Tab-separated table of C-alpha atoms and ligand atoms in Angstrom:
chain	number	residue	atom	x	y	z
A	134	MET	CA	16.812	12.400	-36.131
A	135	ASP	CA	15.786	16.060	-36.537
A	136	LEU	CA	17.321	18.093	-33.696
A	137	ASP	CA	15.757	21.409	-34.685
A	138	LEU	CA	12.659	22.589	-32.885
A	139	SER	CA	9.600	22.854	-35.132
A	140	PRO	CA	7.771	26.235	-35.391
A	141	GLU	CA	5.090	24.774	-33.063
A	142	ASP	CA	7.740	23.836	-30.483
A	143	ILE	CA	9.253	27.317	-30.695
A	144	ALA	CA	5.801	28.837	-30.143
A	145	PHE	CA	5.381	26.516	-27.159
A	146	ARG	CA	8.753	27.625	-25.788
A	147	GLU	CA	7.610	31.261	-26.007
A	148	ALA	CA	4.399	30.377	-24.168
A	149	VAL	CA	6.424	28.701	-21.379
A	150	ARG	CA	8.695	31.728	-21.057
A	151	ALA	CA	5.683	34.067	-20.989
A	152	LEU	CA	3.980	32.078	-18.231
A	153	ILE	CA	7.114	32.092	-16.064
A	154	ALA	CA	7.681	35.822	-16.650
A	155	ALA	CA	4.061	36.631	-15.799
A	156	THR	CA	4.117	34.500	-12.629
A	157	PHE	CA	7.528	35.585	-11.386
A	158	PRO	CA	8.274	39.029	-12.818
A	159	GLU	CA	11.821	40.278	-12.521
A	160	GLY	CA	12.643	41.047	-8.915
A	161	SER	CA	10.322	38.332	-7.540
A	162	PRO	CA	12.041	35.039	-8.355
A	163	TYR	CA	10.485	31.701	-7.449
A	164	ASP	CA	10.895	31.232	-3.694
A	165	PRO	CA	10.138	27.697	-2.433
A	166	LYS	CA	10.000	28.895	1.167
A	167	GLY	CA	7.545	31.714	0.440
A	168	ASP	CA	4.422	31.408	-1.699
A	169	GLY	CA	6.398	30.209	-4.755
A	170	ASP	CA	4.706	26.826	-4.993
A	171	VAL	CA	1.223	28.252	-4.505
A	172	ARG	CA	1.726	30.847	-7.248
A	173	TRP	CA	3.365	28.383	-9.591
A	174	HIS	CA	0.630	25.796	-9.013
A	175	ALA	CA	-2.084	28.395	-9.750
A	176	ALA	CA	-0.257	29.476	-12.925
A	177	LEU	CA	0.128	25.878	-14.099
A	178	ALA	CA	-3.517	25.120	-13.290
A	179	SER	CA	-4.614	28.117	-15.371
A	180	ARG	CA	-2.966	26.494	-18.426
A	181	GLY	CA	-3.786	22.854	-17.605
A	182	TRP	CA	-0.058	22.171	-17.101
A	183	VAL	CA	-0.018	20.955	-13.484
A	184	ALA	CA	0.709	17.348	-14.452
A	185	PRO	CA	2.883	17.473	-17.596
A	186	LYS	CA	3.518	13.727	-17.716
A	187	TRP	CA	0.022	12.469	-16.938
A	188	PRO	CA	-2.154	10.979	-19.677
A	189	VAL	CA	-4.802	13.333	-21.027
A	190	GLN	CA	-7.693	11.334	-19.541
A	191	PHE	CA	-6.299	11.950	-16.044
A	192	GLY	CA	-5.627	15.679	-16.539
A	193	GLY	CA	-2.311	15.778	-18.436
A	194	PRO	CA	-1.738	18.285	-21.260
A	195	GLY	CA	-0.862	15.666	-23.919
A	196	TRP	CA	2.511	17.175	-24.801
A	197	SER	CA	4.837	15.612	-27.351
A	198	PRO	CA	8.314	14.445	-26.191
A	199	ALA	CA	9.758	17.592	-27.832
A	200	GLN	CA	7.434	19.754	-25.724
A	201	HIS	CA	8.525	17.894	-22.580
A	202	PHE	CA	12.121	18.571	-23.572
A	203	VAL	CA	11.441	22.303	-24.067
A	204	TRP	CA	9.549	22.420	-20.780
A	205	GLU	CA	12.385	20.883	-18.775
A	206	ARG	CA	15.068	23.072	-20.326
A	207	GLU	CA	13.135	26.317	-19.915
A	208	THR	CA	11.906	25.714	-16.370
A	209	THR	CA	15.414	24.711	-15.206
A	210	ARG	CA	17.053	27.621	-16.996
A	211	LEU	CA	14.607	30.122	-15.511
A	212	GLY	CA	14.752	28.637	-12.005
A	213	VAL	CA	11.226	27.255	-11.517
A	214	PRO	CA	10.340	23.615	-10.740
A	215	SER	CA	9.520	21.503	-13.797
A	216	HIS	CA	6.761	19.877	-11.759
A	217	ILE	CA	5.248	20.183	-8.352
A	218	GLY	CA	3.442	17.555	-6.355
A	219	GLY	CA	6.574	15.557	-5.464
A	220	MET	CA	6.469	11.790	-5.302
A	221	GLY	CA	2.681	11.664	-5.555
A	222	MET	CA	2.779	13.379	-8.935
A	223	GLY	CA	5.870	11.716	-10.397
A	224	MET	CA	5.904	8.246	-8.882
A	225	LEU	CA	2.616	7.136	-7.358
A	226	ALA	CA	0.264	8.570	-9.996
A	227	PRO	CA	1.685	6.424	-12.849
A	228	ILE	CA	1.171	3.387	-10.621
A	229	LEU	CA	-2.432	4.356	-9.955
A	230	PHE	CA	-2.988	4.760	-13.713
A	231	ALA	CA	-1.612	1.273	-14.368
A	232	TYR	CA	-2.607	-0.753	-11.317
A	233	GLY	CA	-5.077	1.292	-9.227
A	234	SER	CA	-8.804	0.524	-9.237
A	235	GLU	CA	-11.161	3.238	-10.453
A	236	ALA	CA	-12.138	3.890	-6.835
A	237	GLN	CA	-8.457	4.343	-5.870
A	238	GLN	CA	-7.844	6.645	-8.820
A	239	ARG	CA	-10.887	8.759	-7.877
A	240	ARG	CA	-9.806	8.874	-4.253
A	241	PHE	CA	-6.108	9.748	-4.583
A	242	LEU	CA	-5.457	11.474	-7.919
A	243	PRO	CA	-7.453	14.712	-7.362
A	244	ASP	CA	-5.496	15.568	-4.189
A	245	ILE	CA	-2.208	15.020	-6.036
A	246	LEU	CA	-3.371	17.295	-8.856
A	247	ALA	CA	-4.500	19.933	-6.340
A	248	ASN	CA	-1.148	19.593	-4.517
A	249	THR	CA	-2.907	19.203	-1.174
A	250	VAL	CA	-1.324	15.918	-0.016
A	251	ARG	CA	2.302	14.830	0.223
A	252	TRP	CA	3.489	11.298	-0.422
A	253	CYS	CA	6.671	9.492	0.567
A	254	GLN	CA	8.199	6.248	-0.711
A	255	GLY	CA	8.613	3.373	1.749
A	256	TYR	CA	10.797	0.877	-0.090
A	257	SER	CA	14.260	0.711	1.539
A	258	GLU	CA	14.839	-0.992	4.866
A	259	PRO	CA	17.956	-1.749	6.886
A	260	GLY	CA	19.465	-4.623	4.863
A	261	ALA	CA	17.092	-4.111	1.909
A	262	GLY	CA	18.275	-1.331	-0.417
A	263	SER	CA	19.833	-2.601	-3.636
A	264	ASP	CA	18.559	-6.034	-2.654
A	265	LEU	CA	15.039	-4.739	-2.176
A	266	ALA	CA	13.408	-8.163	-2.413
A	267	SER	CA	14.816	-9.043	1.021
A	268	LEU	CA	12.518	-6.505	2.733
A	269	ARG	CA	10.940	-7.690	5.975
A	270	THR	CA	8.236	-5.192	6.953
A	271	ARG	CA	5.369	-7.577	7.602
A	272	ALA	CA	1.686	-7.040	6.700
A	273	VAL	CA	-0.825	-9.581	8.005
A	274	LEU	CA	-4.421	-9.529	6.766
A	275	GLN	CA	-6.875	-9.577	9.675
A	276	GLY	CA	-10.458	-9.211	8.433
A	277	ASP	CA	-10.644	-6.119	6.252
A	278	HIS	CA	-7.349	-4.606	7.514
A	279	TYR	CA	-3.660	-5.369	7.185
A	280	VAL	CA	-1.655	-5.070	10.386
A	281	VAL	CA	1.812	-3.724	9.551
A	282	ASP	CA	4.983	-4.106	11.662
A	283	GLY	CA	8.530	-3.228	10.642
A	284	GLU	CA	10.912	-0.478	9.675
A	285	LYS	CA	11.761	1.681	6.654
A	286	VAL	CA	14.872	3.812	6.263
A	287	TRP	CA	16.136	6.694	4.101
A	288	THR	CA	12.507	7.707	3.624
A	289	SER	CA	12.759	11.150	2.007
A	290	GLY	CA	10.176	13.632	3.245
A	291	ALA	CA	8.408	11.202	5.614
A	292	HIS	CA	8.310	13.926	8.271
A	293	THR	CA	6.095	16.128	6.087
A	294	ALA	CA	4.210	13.392	4.234
A	295	ASP	CA	0.518	12.615	4.700
A	296	TRP	CA	0.764	9.186	3.033
A	297	MET	CA	3.367	6.565	2.181
A	298	PHE	CA	3.334	4.105	-0.724
A	299	CYS	CA	4.939	1.127	0.850
A	300	LEU	CA	6.260	-2.345	0.086
A	301	THR	CA	5.388	-5.003	2.642
A	302	ARG	CA	5.941	-8.735	3.002
A	303	THR	CA	2.688	-10.686	3.124
A	304	SER	CA	4.115	-14.195	2.650
A	305	ASP	CA	7.396	-16.107	2.564
A	306	GLU	CA	7.492	-17.565	-0.939
A	307	PRO	CA	10.524	-19.495	-2.258
A	308	LYS	CA	10.965	-16.645	-4.742
A	309	ARG	CA	11.127	-13.638	-2.386
A	310	GLN	CA	9.626	-11.245	-4.952
A	311	ASP	CA	6.354	-13.199	-4.933
A	312	GLY	CA	5.547	-12.452	-1.284
A	313	ILE	CA	5.502	-8.642	-1.554
A	314	THR	CA	2.397	-6.443	-1.433
A	315	PHE	CA	2.009	-2.733	-2.238
A	316	LEU	CA	0.055	-0.736	0.371
A	317	LEU	CA	-0.868	2.913	0.841
A	318	VAL	CA	-0.329	3.844	4.487
A	319	ASN	CA	-1.757	6.912	6.202
A	320	MET	CA	1.172	8.542	8.033
A	321	ARG	CA	-1.186	9.758	10.778
A	322	ALA	CA	-2.348	6.215	11.617
A	323	PRO	CA	-1.614	5.070	15.191
A	324	GLY	CA	1.681	3.130	15.372
A	325	VAL	CA	3.539	5.094	12.668
A	326	GLN	CA	6.636	6.782	14.071
A	327	VAL	CA	9.019	9.022	12.109
A	328	SER	CA	12.568	9.761	13.360
A	329	PRO	CA	14.879	12.205	11.566
A	330	ILE	CA	18.221	11.343	9.903
A	331	VAL	CA	20.295	14.488	9.259
A	332	SER	CA	22.384	14.313	6.097
A	333	ILE	CA	25.881	15.596	5.250
A	334	ASP	CA	24.570	19.019	4.161
A	335	GLY	CA	23.161	19.558	7.655
A	336	ARG	CA	19.570	19.275	6.479
A	337	HIS	CA	16.736	17.007	7.516
A	338	MET	CA	15.348	15.207	4.502
A	339	PHE	CA	15.760	11.523	5.375
A	340	ASN	CA	13.906	9.591	8.041
A	341	ARG	CA	13.582	6.261	9.690
A	342	VAL	CA	9.929	5.159	9.864
A	343	THR	CA	8.719	2.403	12.164
A	344	PHE	CA	5.377	0.620	12.100
A	345	ASP	CA	4.021	-0.894	15.275
A	346	GLY	CA	0.718	-2.703	14.678
A	347	VAL	CA	-0.387	-0.120	12.090
A	348	ARG	CA	-3.851	-0.901	10.679
A	349	VAL	CA	-4.152	-0.351	6.923
A	350	PRO	CA	-7.542	-0.915	5.252
A	351	ALA	CA	-7.335	-3.700	2.645
A	352	GLU	CA	-8.909	-1.283	0.137
A	353	ASN	CA	-5.565	0.619	0.262
A	354	ARG	CA	-3.768	-2.281	-1.427
A	355	ILE	CA	-2.665	-1.572	-5.009
A	356	GLY	CA	-2.973	-4.632	-7.245
A	357	ARG	CA	-3.409	-8.091	-5.798
A	358	GLU	CA	-1.703	-9.499	-2.708
A	359	GLY	CA	1.783	-10.726	-3.698
A	360	GLU	CA	1.812	-8.542	-6.812
A	361	GLY	CA	3.740	-5.697	-5.171
A	362	TRP	CA	7.039	-6.463	-6.897
A	363	THR	CA	5.521	-5.964	-10.347
A	364	VAL	CA	3.988	-2.686	-9.178
A	365	ALA	CA	7.293	-1.579	-7.602
A	366	LYS	CA	9.314	-2.316	-10.723
A	367	GLY	CA	6.968	-0.169	-12.817
A	368	LEU	CA	7.448	2.622	-10.329
A	369	LEU	CA	11.241	2.415	-10.416
A	370	THR	CA	11.222	2.892	-14.193
A	371	HIS	CA	9.346	6.150	-13.645
A	372	GLU	CA	11.796	7.131	-10.875
A	373	ARG	CA	14.836	6.647	-13.140
A	374	THR	CA	13.291	8.234	-16.201
A	375	GLY	CA	14.427	11.838	-16.327
A	376	GLN	CA	17.411	11.356	-14.040
A	377	ALA	CA	19.947	12.413	-16.672
A	378	PHE	CA	19.987	15.892	-15.097
A	379	VAL	CA	20.954	17.398	-18.483
A	380	SER	CA	19.052	20.663	-17.906
A	381	LEU	CA	20.613	21.050	-14.473
A	382	SER	CA	24.137	20.355	-15.758
A	383	LEU	CA	23.696	22.799	-18.657
A	384	ASP	CA	22.592	25.457	-16.194
A	385	LEU	CA	25.522	24.654	-13.881
A	386	LEU	CA	27.927	24.868	-16.829
A	387	ARG	CA	26.652	28.351	-17.733
A	388	ARG	CA	26.966	29.567	-14.151
A	389	ILE	CA	30.411	27.986	-13.572
A	390	ARG	CA	31.650	29.917	-16.604
A	391	LEU	CA	30.310	33.162	-15.130
A	392	ALA	CA	31.797	32.470	-11.673
A	393	ALA	CA	35.191	31.287	-12.992
A	394	GLY	CA	35.313	34.406	-15.132
A	395	GLU	CA	35.287	36.541	-11.972
A	396	ILE	CA	37.527	34.512	-9.640
A	397	PRO	CA	41.335	34.723	-9.711
A	398	GLY	CA	43.134	31.509	-10.653
A	399	SER	CA	46.452	30.241	-9.257
A	400	SER	CA	48.575	31.485	-12.179
A	401	GLY	CA	47.750	35.183	-11.920
A	402	GLY	CA	44.871	35.313	-14.419
A	403	LEU	CA	41.250	34.312	-13.961
A	404	LEU	CA	40.237	30.788	-12.933
A	405	ILE	CA	38.552	30.224	-16.309
A	406	GLU	CA	42.012	30.752	-17.912
A	407	ASP	CA	43.710	28.216	-15.672
A	408	PRO	CA	44.683	25.343	-18.047
A	409	GLY	CA	43.925	22.592	-15.536
A	410	PHE	CA	40.515	23.989	-14.608
A	411	ALA	CA	39.632	24.798	-18.223
A	412	ALA	CA	40.587	21.268	-19.336
A	413	ARG	CA	38.384	19.618	-16.718
A	414	LEU	CA	35.482	21.952	-17.472
A	415	GLY	CA	35.943	21.349	-21.208
A	416	LEU	CA	35.959	17.565	-20.767
A	417	ALA	CA	32.822	17.682	-18.627
A	418	GLU	CA	31.151	19.857	-21.261
A	419	VAL	CA	32.038	17.484	-24.110
A	420	GLU	CA	30.568	14.568	-22.162
A	421	LEU	CA	27.502	16.648	-21.282
A	422	ARG	CA	26.905	17.492	-24.951
A	423	ALA	CA	27.181	13.783	-25.812
A	424	LEU	CA	24.700	12.976	-23.034
A	425	GLU	CA	22.357	15.636	-24.350
A	426	ILE	CA	22.390	13.973	-27.782
A	427	THR	CA	21.765	10.582	-26.161
A	428	GLU	CA	18.818	12.052	-24.298
A	429	LEU	CA	17.453	13.582	-27.492
A	430	ARG	CA	17.903	10.275	-29.315
A	431	THR	CA	16.009	8.496	-26.550
A	432	LEU	CA	13.232	11.075	-26.778
A	433	ALA	CA	13.044	10.597	-30.542
A	434	GLU	CA	12.773	6.827	-30.043
A	435	VAL	CA	10.039	7.257	-27.451
A	436	GLU	CA	8.221	9.630	-29.805
A	437	ALA	CA	8.367	6.906	-32.453
A	438	GLY	CA	6.684	4.490	-30.041
A	439	GLY	CA	9.761	2.805	-28.502
A	440	ALA	CA	10.475	2.216	-24.793
A	441	PRO	CA	13.673	3.564	-23.162
A	442	GLY	CA	14.552	0.292	-21.332
A	443	ALA	CA	18.218	0.045	-20.256
A	444	GLN	CA	18.849	3.446	-21.851
A	445	SER	CA	17.311	5.063	-18.740
A	446	SER	CA	20.069	3.356	-16.692
A	447	MET	CA	22.739	4.735	-19.049
A	448	LEU	CA	21.272	8.230	-18.844
A	449	LYS	CA	21.120	8.082	-15.061
A	450	LEU	CA	24.644	6.687	-14.680
A	451	LYS	CA	26.336	9.228	-16.945
A	452	GLY	CA	24.066	12.108	-15.939
A	453	THR	CA	24.863	11.565	-12.269
A	454	ASP	CA	28.585	11.442	-12.968
A	455	ILE	CA	28.482	14.722	-14.907
A	456	VAL	CA	26.320	16.605	-12.440
A	457	GLN	CA	28.643	15.538	-9.610
A	458	ARG	CA	31.666	16.765	-11.540
A	459	MET	CA	29.941	20.070	-12.312
A	460	THR	CA	29.153	20.634	-8.646
A	461	GLU	CA	32.792	19.830	-7.760
A	462	LEU	CA	34.010	22.443	-10.250
A	463	PHE	CA	31.612	24.964	-8.750
A	464	VAL	CA	32.943	24.311	-5.244
A	465	GLU	CA	36.429	24.767	-6.655
A	466	CYS	CA	35.306	28.181	-7.923
A	467	ALA	CA	34.061	29.031	-4.440
A	468	GLY	CA	37.429	28.061	-2.925
A	469	PRO	CA	37.661	29.372	0.649
A	470	TYR	CA	34.117	30.787	0.422
A	471	ALA	CA	32.863	27.221	0.515
A	472	ALA	CA	33.972	26.711	4.135
A	473	PRO	CA	31.359	28.953	5.824
A	474	TRP	CA	28.605	26.698	4.540
A	475	PHE	CA	29.780	23.696	6.450
A	476	PRO	CA	27.800	24.355	9.649
A	477	ASP	CA	30.026	21.977	11.654
A	478	VAL	CA	33.080	24.104	10.859
A	479	LEU	CA	31.926	27.626	11.489
A	480	GLY	CA	28.497	27.400	13.077
A	481	GLN	CA	25.696	29.183	11.238
A	482	PRO	CA	26.236	30.065	7.567
A	483	GLN	CA	28.158	33.331	7.257
A	484	THR	CA	27.315	36.076	4.793
A	485	ILE	CA	30.740	36.464	3.232
A	486	GLY	CA	31.790	35.728	-0.322
A	487	PRO	CA	29.773	35.801	-3.511
A	488	ASP	CA	26.057	34.948	-3.329
A	489	TRP	CA	26.361	32.072	-5.785
A	490	ALA	CA	28.761	30.113	-3.561
A	491	ARG	CA	26.249	29.183	-0.884
A	492	PRO	CA	23.666	27.096	-2.780
A	493	GLU	CA	26.411	25.427	-4.783
A	494	VAL	CA	28.115	23.949	-1.735
A	495	ILE	CA	24.804	22.498	-0.618
A	496	ARG	CA	24.172	21.221	-4.142
A	497	TYR	CA	27.621	19.636	-4.186
A	498	LEU	CA	26.860	17.778	-0.953
A	499	GLU	CA	23.410	16.766	-2.151
A	500	GLY	CA	24.900	15.601	-5.438
A	501	ARG	CA	26.889	12.862	-3.670
A	502	ALA	CA	23.604	11.043	-3.018
A	503	ALA	CA	22.520	11.068	-6.673
A	504	SER	CA	24.661	8.019	-7.445
A	505	ILE	CA	22.856	6.050	-4.714
A	506	ALA	CA	19.236	7.252	-4.862
A	507	GLY	CA	16.948	5.479	-7.326
A	508	GLY	CA	19.432	2.592	-7.632
A	509	SER	CA	23.185	2.940	-7.117
A	510	ASP	CA	25.735	3.249	-9.926
A	511	GLU	CA	26.741	-0.375	-9.497
A	512	VAL	CA	23.143	-1.500	-9.833
A	513	GLN	CA	22.725	0.583	-13.021
A	514	ARG	CA	25.917	-1.002	-14.396
A	515	ASN	CA	24.503	-4.447	-13.646
A	516	ILE	CA	21.353	-3.565	-15.615
A	517	ILE	CA	23.405	-2.303	-18.567
A	518	ALA	CA	25.650	-5.386	-18.450
A	519	LYS	CA	22.641	-7.682	-18.527
A	520	HIS	CA	20.309	-5.919	-20.978
A	521	VAL	CA	22.734	-4.142	-23.333
A	522	LEU	CA	25.928	-6.205	-23.215
A	523	ARG	CA	23.995	-9.487	-22.592
A	524	LEU	CA	26.570	-10.559	-20.007
B	154	LIG	C1	19.078	10.938	-1.703
B	154	LIG	C2	18.451	9.614	-1.410
B	154	LIG	C3	17.076	9.555	-1.258
B	154	LIG	C4	16.466	8.331	-0.966
B	154	LIG	N1	15.126	8.311	-0.764
B	154	LIG	C5	14.510	7.143	-0.526
B	154	LIG	C6	13.112	7.122	-0.327
B	154	LIG	O1	12.429	8.157	-0.334
B	154	LIG	N2	12.525	5.922	-0.091
B	154	LIG	C7	13.226	4.759	-0.075
B	154	LIG	O2	12.617	3.722	0.077
B	154	LIG	N3	14.577	4.761	-0.214
B	154	LIG	C8	15.223	5.928	-0.440
B	154	LIG	N4	16.582	5.962	-0.586
B	154	LIG	C9	17.350	4.722	-0.385
B	154	LIG	C10	17.956	4.152	-1.657
B	154	LIG	O3	16.984	3.568	-2.460
B	154	LIG	C11	19.026	3.161	-1.202
B	154	LIG	O4	20.022	3.887	-0.500
B	154	LIG	C12	19.657	2.446	-2.376
B	154	LIG	O5	18.732	1.574	-2.973
B	154	LIG	C13	20.898	1.657	-1.934
B	154	LIG	O6	20.608	0.829	-0.878
B	154	LIG	P1	21.483	0.807	0.474
B	154	LIG	O7	21.632	2.225	0.938
B	154	LIG	O8	20.844	-0.161	1.394
B	154	LIG	O9	22.913	0.319	0.031
B	154	LIG	P2	23.324	-1.170	-0.285
B	154	LIG	O10	22.298	-1.822	-1.137
B	154	LIG	O11	23.680	-1.851	1.003
B	154	LIG	O12	24.624	-0.959	-1.138
B	154	LIG	C14	25.897	-0.683	-0.560
B	154	LIG	C15	26.935	-0.685	-1.670
B	154	LIG	O13	27.003	-1.982	-2.292
B	154	LIG	C16	26.788	-1.883	-3.702
B	154	LIG	N5	26.023	-3.020	-4.191
B	154	LIG	C17	24.895	-3.514	-3.644
B	154	LIG	N6	24.435	-4.557	-4.388
B	154	LIG	C18	25.287	-4.708	-5.427
B	154	LIG	C19	25.339	-5.607	-6.539
B	154	LIG	N7	24.427	-6.559	-6.723
B	154	LIG	N8	26.369	-5.475	-7.407
B	154	LIG	C20	27.321	-4.513	-7.238
B	154	LIG	N9	27.312	-3.636	-6.179
B	154	LIG	C21	26.308	-3.732	-5.297
B	154	LIG	C22	26.003	-0.596	-3.884
B	154	LIG	O14	26.163	-0.049	-5.177
B	154	LIG	C23	26.602	0.299	-2.809
B	154	LIG	O15	27.783	0.894	-3.268
B	154	LIG	C24	17.240	7.147	-0.845
B	154	LIG	C25	18.628	7.218	-0.972
B	154	LIG	C26	19.238	8.432	-1.236
B	154	LIG	C27	20.719	8.481	-1.345
């Protein structure tokens, strides 16, 4: 495996850096709450880079795995999103490529590419998370419409979404997976209700979504009736791919070093000199470097025509563990400055302490969910046990 970037990849890296610098010159960093996404989308569109992972025939740039690697590292390092378009771009589009009809592709893909519609994922239900096949949201075909009744939970971004890609039960087969159908539901349809669930970081990202007699045109079904499980499984592979968080952890490592080099430790010197802290940071770094090599090896295999398979579970499992440990170390750096960012403790966030402390506390809290979202750690271990260890 050749780990060095080729001259072409280095030229590509320079082009990525130039685009970011031209779009967000020094002093105007990417701001998701301002016009950051609009500017970034326009810049990406000007280069044909809006949908890095899409096949060329649907508007993707046709990058090699090495170019994807460079792209992810550089965008993370320079603080811009590696892709925009959310779940529509990263999760639904690959499903439309594989299972959507031409009419469905023509109808839904352009809006995803233009970043004008938001999608959410309606899989989990109360009692159907890891054991997704036990889902009960019912869809009954009446003429040319399905009538949908039931409830979804933990639906990220449902409150801002225009559409949901949704798993429904259309029949009660002996094998539960065979009675599931994949539907695209308009979130503005009568009978759809979204209620907020506020998470530990005080923010509203999750929702509970209920369906009460919601009418969904049969033409919004992806694949055949009862084929939803096959469609869903394909989608989950895309969800887990790229969840090693290596770029994020590398960036966290760099910034922890900077912060711990400014903060006093318990033994009189700086925190970075504290043997206990330094040992834990060093161990996390060694594991991160090993994960980075594993990710590179996986990329090389994919480049040679292989499929990642259970390796994506390994990358997610270890990547989640490391990113959580990095965020813990960062909160340790913040020490007492972490407290003001727990709204329940001190009310509104206070403006004391170093600037870097604030986002890191939120990231630490968010990071707890990474070992649940997209399949919990235990579920990933089950996959590895079955497909790698053949247990
Ligand atoms: C940040 C975040 C975002 C999410 N966004 C969405 C979304 O947009 N759309 C959506 O549909 N869902 C979403 N989810 C839900 C997510 O998919 C589920 O939380 C996840 O599948 C786990 O299901 P559960 O919460 O019902 O837990 P359960 O499945 O009830 O699991 C509870 C515990 O039991 C363990 N466990 C369960 N089964 C096994 C087993 N067979 N072997 C060993 N241990 C087991 C689990 O690991 C876990 O520790 C999100 C979750 C998070 C945290």
